[in-house]
Amino acid sequence: MKLNPAMAATFAPPVMEARRWLSEVTIPADLPLINVSQAAPVDPPPEGLRRAIAEAALSLPEAHLYGPVLGNDDLRQAVAQEFSRAYGGAIGARNVAITQGCNQAFCATMATLAGAGDDVILPTPWYFNHKMWLDMQGVTTQPLSCGPDMLPDPERAAAMIGPRTRAIVLVTPNNPSGAEYPAELVARFFDLCQRHGLALVVDETYRDFDSRDGAPHDLLARTDWDGTLIQLYSFSKAYRLTGHRVGALIASVARMAEIEKFLDTIAISPSQLGQIGALWGMQNLGDWLAGERAEILARRQATEQAITALDGWVLKSAGAYFAWVQHPSARSSADLARDMVGQIGVLALPGTMFTPDGDPVGQQHMRLAFANIDRAEITELAERLAQIRA
């Protein structure tokens, strides 16, 4: 079988691998599965949003046709207005592209920035789909190890920049660690990228669940932001639209011309019904989303308290949907995570799925995605994890 070598060398999708464990391992009958493996809503959108999609499907002929490659004008304008308001900047609809999910926003962005032989700096632990896309394209990933506080160091990044470096990627709140990057830290990375003529790609998929009030950074308020910054966003987490695949990216008007080339060859246009749902959510679900945020923050607090009380387990960081924890076992997290399904009925992702091969940090840690379990289940999770010993 003939294969693209770069594709063949790319690791398999981690979430799909973890799901296969469920069919390969017998879960104890008295321990209902606690699934903390995937960071996506499992409940449907609110009824009003579903009705808006249903009515559009029935009454709008254009909802079933190709739309503009960069997304519908009304949604692009709404995104521009919201990000201008939230970040104190002046963003126009021409600075916005709507994509088939935030993963596509990342892929489109990277397609305009880097080709085979170039390199991109990713803090570790990293979001595995970012690494997978770069591997598929023959782009070298430069791993920037985070410190004990789970924050990346701009000075360490500066020492890694070479002639083929094209971008630095930050994910905040972070997947998988949950760490919220301080505004001052994000600004230092912006200044670093600006000095070296690099792009700073900021993925804020989980911005709606940031624990801080106000703008998490001031970059979009700078008059020269579009020469350096590319910002990514997802509607999937905010409005439970994972199945409709709606994301967004904000960048310079000049880059949008290149983004359009990529999107036209991949999907032609984003989902019409998904865009209609996202716009309805932006216009009608502000209070509902605030309630969702409050519940996620409460689950974060419950997770922090539960893990901190566990003997042998160390909570390194928590935020948005995630907790990044050090486990007490001498075994690699890759083996431990699989065994946990059959032993204690818990499905979680090992840290090895978020780090380079052989990295001891990955072997010692796990990601717990707590957003889809309530506080009683968080307590039960901790009780089961307490059974894990060195």
C-alpha positions in Angstrom: 0.0 0.0 0.0 1.4 3.4 -1.1 1.3 6.0 1.6 2.5 9.6 2.0 5.5 9.1 4.4 4.5 12.1 6.5 1.0 10.8 6.9 2.2 7.3 7.7 4.5 8.7 10.4 1.7 10.7 12.1 0.4 9.0 15.2 -3.2 7.7 15.4 -6.0 10.0 16.8 -5.6 9.7 20.6 -9.3 10.0 21.5 -10.2 7.2 19.1 -7.5 5.0 20.5 -8.8 5.5 24.0 -12.4 4.7 22.9 -11.2 1.4 21.5 -10.1 0.5 25.1 -13.8 0.3 26.0 -14.3 -2.6 23.6 -11.1 -4.3 24.6 -11.4 -4.2 28.4 -14.1 -5.5 30.7 -15.4 -2.7 32.9 -16.4 -3.8 36.4 -20.1 -4.4 36.6 -20.5 -2.5 39.8 -18.5 0.6 38.6 -20.4 2.6 36.0 -17.9 4.2 33.6 -16.6 7.6 34.5 -15.5 9.1 31.2 -13.0 12.0 31.6 -11.3 11.4 28.3 -12.8 13.9 25.9 -13.2 17.7 26.2 -16.4 18.2 24.4 -20.0 18.8 25.5 -22.1 15.7 25.5 -25.5 17.4 25.9 -27.4 18.9 22.9 -27.7 22.7 22.5 -30.5 24.6 24.2 -33.9 24.0 22.7 -34.2 27.5 21.3 -31.0 27.1 19.3 -32.1 23.7 18.1 -35.4 25.2 16.9 -33.6 28.0 15.1 -31.6 25.3 13.2 -34.7 23.2 12.5 -36.7 26.2 11.3 -33.8 27.3 9.0 -33.6 23.7 7.6 -37.3 23.8 6.8 -37.8 27.4 5.6 -34.5 28.7 4.2 -33.5 27.3 0.8 -30.0 28.9 1.1 -29.4 26.8 4.3 -28.8 23.8 2.0 -26.5 25.6 -0.5 -22.9 26.6 -0.7 -22.2 29.9 1.0 -19.3 32.3 1.1 -15.9 30.5 1.5 -14.9 32.7 4.4 -18.3 32.3 6.1 -21.6 34.1 6.2 -21.4 37.9 6.4 -23.8 38.2 9.3 -21.8 35.7 11.5 -18.4 37.3 10.5 -19.8 40.7 11.5 -21.1 39.4 14.8 -17.7 37.8 15.6 -15.9 41.0 14.8 -18.3 43.1 17.0 -18.0 40.7 19.9 -14.2 40.4 19.8 -13.9 44.2 19.4 -16.1 44.7 22.4 -14.5 42.0 24.6 -10.9 42.9 23.8 -11.2 46.6 23.3 -10.0 46.5 19.7 -11.2 47.5 16.2 -11.8 44.3 14.3 -13.7 44.2 11.1 -15.7 41.5 9.4 -12.9 41.3 6.8 -10.6 40.1 9.6 -12.8 37.1 10.4 -13.1 33.7 8.7 -15.6 31.1 9.8 -14.3 27.5 9.6 -15.5 23.9 10.0 -14.5 23.9 13.7 -11.4 25.3 15.4 -9.2 22.4 14.2 -9.8 23.6 10.6 -9.0 27.2 11.7 -5.6 25.9 13.0 -4.9 23.9 9.8 -5.9 26.8 7.6 -3.7 29.2 9.6 -0.7 26.8 9.5 -1.1 26.2 5.7 -0.5 30.0 5.2 2.5 30.0 7.5 4.7 26.9 7.2 5.6 24.2 4.7 7.8 21.1 4.7 11.1 21.8 6.3 9.9 24.8 8.4 9.4 24.6 12.1 6.8 25.8 14.6 7.2 26.1 18.4 4.5 24.4 20.5 4.5 24.5 24.3 4.3 21.0 25.9 2.1 19.4 26.9 0.5 20.2 23.6 -2.9 19.7 22.0 -2.3 16.5 20.0 -4.2 17.6 16.9 -1.9 20.5 16.5 1.1 18.2 16.5 -0.7 15.8 14.1 -1.3 18.5 11.5 2.3 19.7 11.6 3.6 16.2 11.2 1.3 15.5 8.2 2.7 18.6 6.5 6.3 17.8 7.1 6.6 20.8 9.5 9.0 20.2 12.4 7.5 20.7 15.8 9.8 22.4 18.3 8.6 21.4 21.9 8.8 24.2 24.4 8.6 22.5 27.8 6.4 24.3 30.3 7.6 24.9 33.9 6.1 23.5 37.1 3.4 26.2 36.9 2.5 24.9 33.5 3.4 28.2 31.8 5.8 28.5 28.8 8.8 30.7 29.1 9.3 33.3 26.3 13.1 33.4 27.0 13.3 29.7 26.4 11.3 30.1 23.2 13.6 32.9 22.1 16.6 30.5 22.3 14.8 28.0 20.0 14.1 30.4 17.1 16.0 29.6 14.0 16.0 30.5 10.3 13.1 28.2 9.5 10.9 29.1 12.5 7.5 30.4 11.3 5.3 30.7 14.4 4.7 30.1 18.1 1.4 28.6 19.2 -0.3 29.3 22.5 -3.5 27.6 23.8 -5.2 29.4 26.6 -7.0 28.3 28.7 -4.8 25.4 27.8 -5.6 22.0 26.5 -4.5 19.7 28.2 -3.4 21.4 31.3 -6.2 24.0 31.9 -3.6 26.7 32.7 -4.8 30.2 32.0 -1.9 32.2 30.6 -1.5 35.7 32.2 -2.0 38.7 30.0 1.6 39.8 30.7 2.9 36.5 29.5 0.9 36.5 26.3 2.1 40.0 25.6 5.8 38.9 26.0 5.2 36.2 23.4 3.6 38.8 21.1 6.6 41.1 21.5 9.0 38.2 20.9 7.2 37.1 17.7 7.0 40.7 16.5 10.8 41.2 16.9 11.5 38.1 15.0 8.9 38.5 12.3 7.0 35.4 13.4 3.3 34.7 13.8 1.8 34.3 17.2 -1.2 31.9 17.0 -3.4 32.1 20.1 -6.0 29.3 20.3 -8.8 30.4 22.6 -11.2 27.5 22.1 -12.1 27.6 25.8 -12.2 31.4 26.3 -15.8 31.3 27.4 -14.8 29.3 30.5 -11.8 31.4 31.5 -12.1 32.1 35.3 -10.9 35.7 34.8 -13.3 38.6 34.3 -12.5 41.0 31.4 -10.2 40.4 28.4 -7.6 37.7 28.9 -5.0 39.8 26.9 -4.7 43.2 25.2 -3.3 42.1 21.9 -6.3 42.9 19.8 -6.4 46.4 21.2 -2.9 47.1 19.7 -3.0 49.1 16.5 -0.4 46.7 14.9 -1.9 43.4 16.1 -2.7 42.1 12.6 1.0 42.0 11.6 1.7 39.3 14.2 -1.4 37.8 15.8 -3.7 35.1 14.5 -6.5 34.3 17.0 -8.6 31.1 16.9 -12.0 30.4 18.4 -14.6 27.6 18.6 -18.4 27.8 18.9 -18.5 24.1 19.8 -17.9 24.4 23.5 -19.9 27.6 24.0 -23.1 26.5 22.4 -22.7 22.7 22.3 -22.3 22.7 18.5 -19.6 20.1 18.2 -21.5 18.1 15.6 -22.1 21.2 13.4 -18.4 22.1 13.2 -18.2 25.9 13.6 -15.0 27.7 14.4 -13.5 31.1 13.6 -10.1 32.8 13.1 -9.2 36.4 13.3 -6.2 37.6 11.2 -5.1 40.4 8.8 -7.1 41.1 5.7 -4.1 40.2 3.6 -3.8 36.7 5.2 -7.6 36.2 4.6 -6.9 36.0 0.9 -4.6 33.0 1.6 -6.9 31.5 4.1 -9.7 31.5 1.4 -7.5 29.5 -0.9 -7.1 26.7 1.7 -10.8 26.7 2.8 -12.1 26.6 -0.8 -10.1 23.5 -1.5 -11.0 21.7 1.7 -14.7 22.4 2.4 -15.7 25.2 -0.1 -17.9 26.7 2.7 -18.7 26.1 6.3 -21.9 24.4 7.4 -24.9 26.7 6.8 -27.0 25.3 9.6 -24.0 25.4 12.0 -23.4 29.1 11.2 -27.1 29.8 11.7 -27.0 28.1 15.1 -23.8 29.9 16.1 -25.3 33.3 15.2 -28.5 32.6 17.1 -26.4 31.6 20.1 -24.4 34.8 20.0 -27.6 36.9 19.8 -29.7 35.0 22.4 -27.7 32.9 24.8 -25.5 35.4 26.7 -27.2 34.7 30.1 -27.4 30.9 29.4 -23.6 30.9 28.6 -22.8 32.8 31.8 -24.6 30.0 33.7 -22.7 27.3 31.8 -19.4 29.1 32.7 -20.4 29.3 36.4 -21.1 25.6 36.4 -17.8 24.7 34.8 -16.0 26.9 37.3 -17.8 25.1 40.1 -16.7 21.8 38.7 -13.2 23.0 38.4 -13.2 24.0 42.1 -14.7 20.6 43.1 -12.0 18.8 41.0 -9.2 20.9 42.6 -10.4 20.1 46.1 -10.9 16.4 45.3 -7.5 15.8 43.7 -5.6 17.9 46.2 -7.0 15.7 49.0 -5.8 12.5 47.3 -2.7 10.9 48.8 0.0 10.6 46.1 -1.7 12.6 43.4 -0.4 16.1 42.6 -2.6 18.6 40.9 -0.4 20.7 38.6 -3.1 23.0 37.1 -6.8 23.1 36.3 -9.0 25.4 34.2 -11.7 25.4 31.5 -12.5 21.7 31.0 -9.2 20.1 32.3 -7.0 19.1 35.2 -3.4 18.1 34.7 -2.4 15.7 37.4 0.7 13.7 38.4 -0.2 10.1 39.2 1.5 8.1 42.0 2.3 5.0 40.0 5.8 4.0 38.9 4.3 2.9 35.6 3.9 5.1 32.5 0.6 6.8 32.2 0.2 5.1 28.9 -0.1 1.7 30.6 -1.9 3.1 33.7 -4.7 4.8 31.7 -5.6 1.7 29.8 -5.5 -0.4 33.0 -7.7 2.1 34.9 -10.6 1.3 32.6 -10.8 -2.3 33.7 -9.7 -1.8 37.3 -11.6 1.2 38.4 -14.0 2.1 35.5 -12.3 5.4 34.6 -11.4 6.4 31.1 -8.8 9.2 31.0 -6.1 10.2 28.6 -2.4 9.6 29.5 0.0 12.4 29.4 2.0 10.6 26.8 -0.6 11.6 24.2 0.3 15.3 24.8 4.1 15.1 24.9 7.0 14.0 22.7 7.9 10.3 22.7 9.9 9.4 25.7 9.2 12.6 27.6 9.1 11.7 31.3 6.5 14.5 32.0 4.0 12.7 29.8 4.7 9.4 31.5 4.1 10.9 34.9 0.9 12.8 34.2 -2.7 12.4 33.1 -5.4 14.7 31.7 -8.8 14.6 33.5 -11.5 16.3 31.5 -14.0 17.1 34.3 -16.5 19.3 32.4 -19.0 16.5 31.7 -19.2 15.0 35.2 -21.1 16.7 38.0 -19.8 17.2 41.6 -21.1 13.9 42.9 -19.2 12.1 40.0 -16.1 14.2 40.7 -16.2 12.9 44.3 -16.6 9.3 43.0 -13.8 9.8 40.5 -11.4 10.8 43.4 -12.5 7.8 45.4 -11.6 5.5 42.5 -8.3 7.2 41.8 -7.4 6.7 45.5 -7.2 3.0 44.7 -4.2 3.6 42.4 -0.9 3.0 44.2 2.7 3.2 43.3 
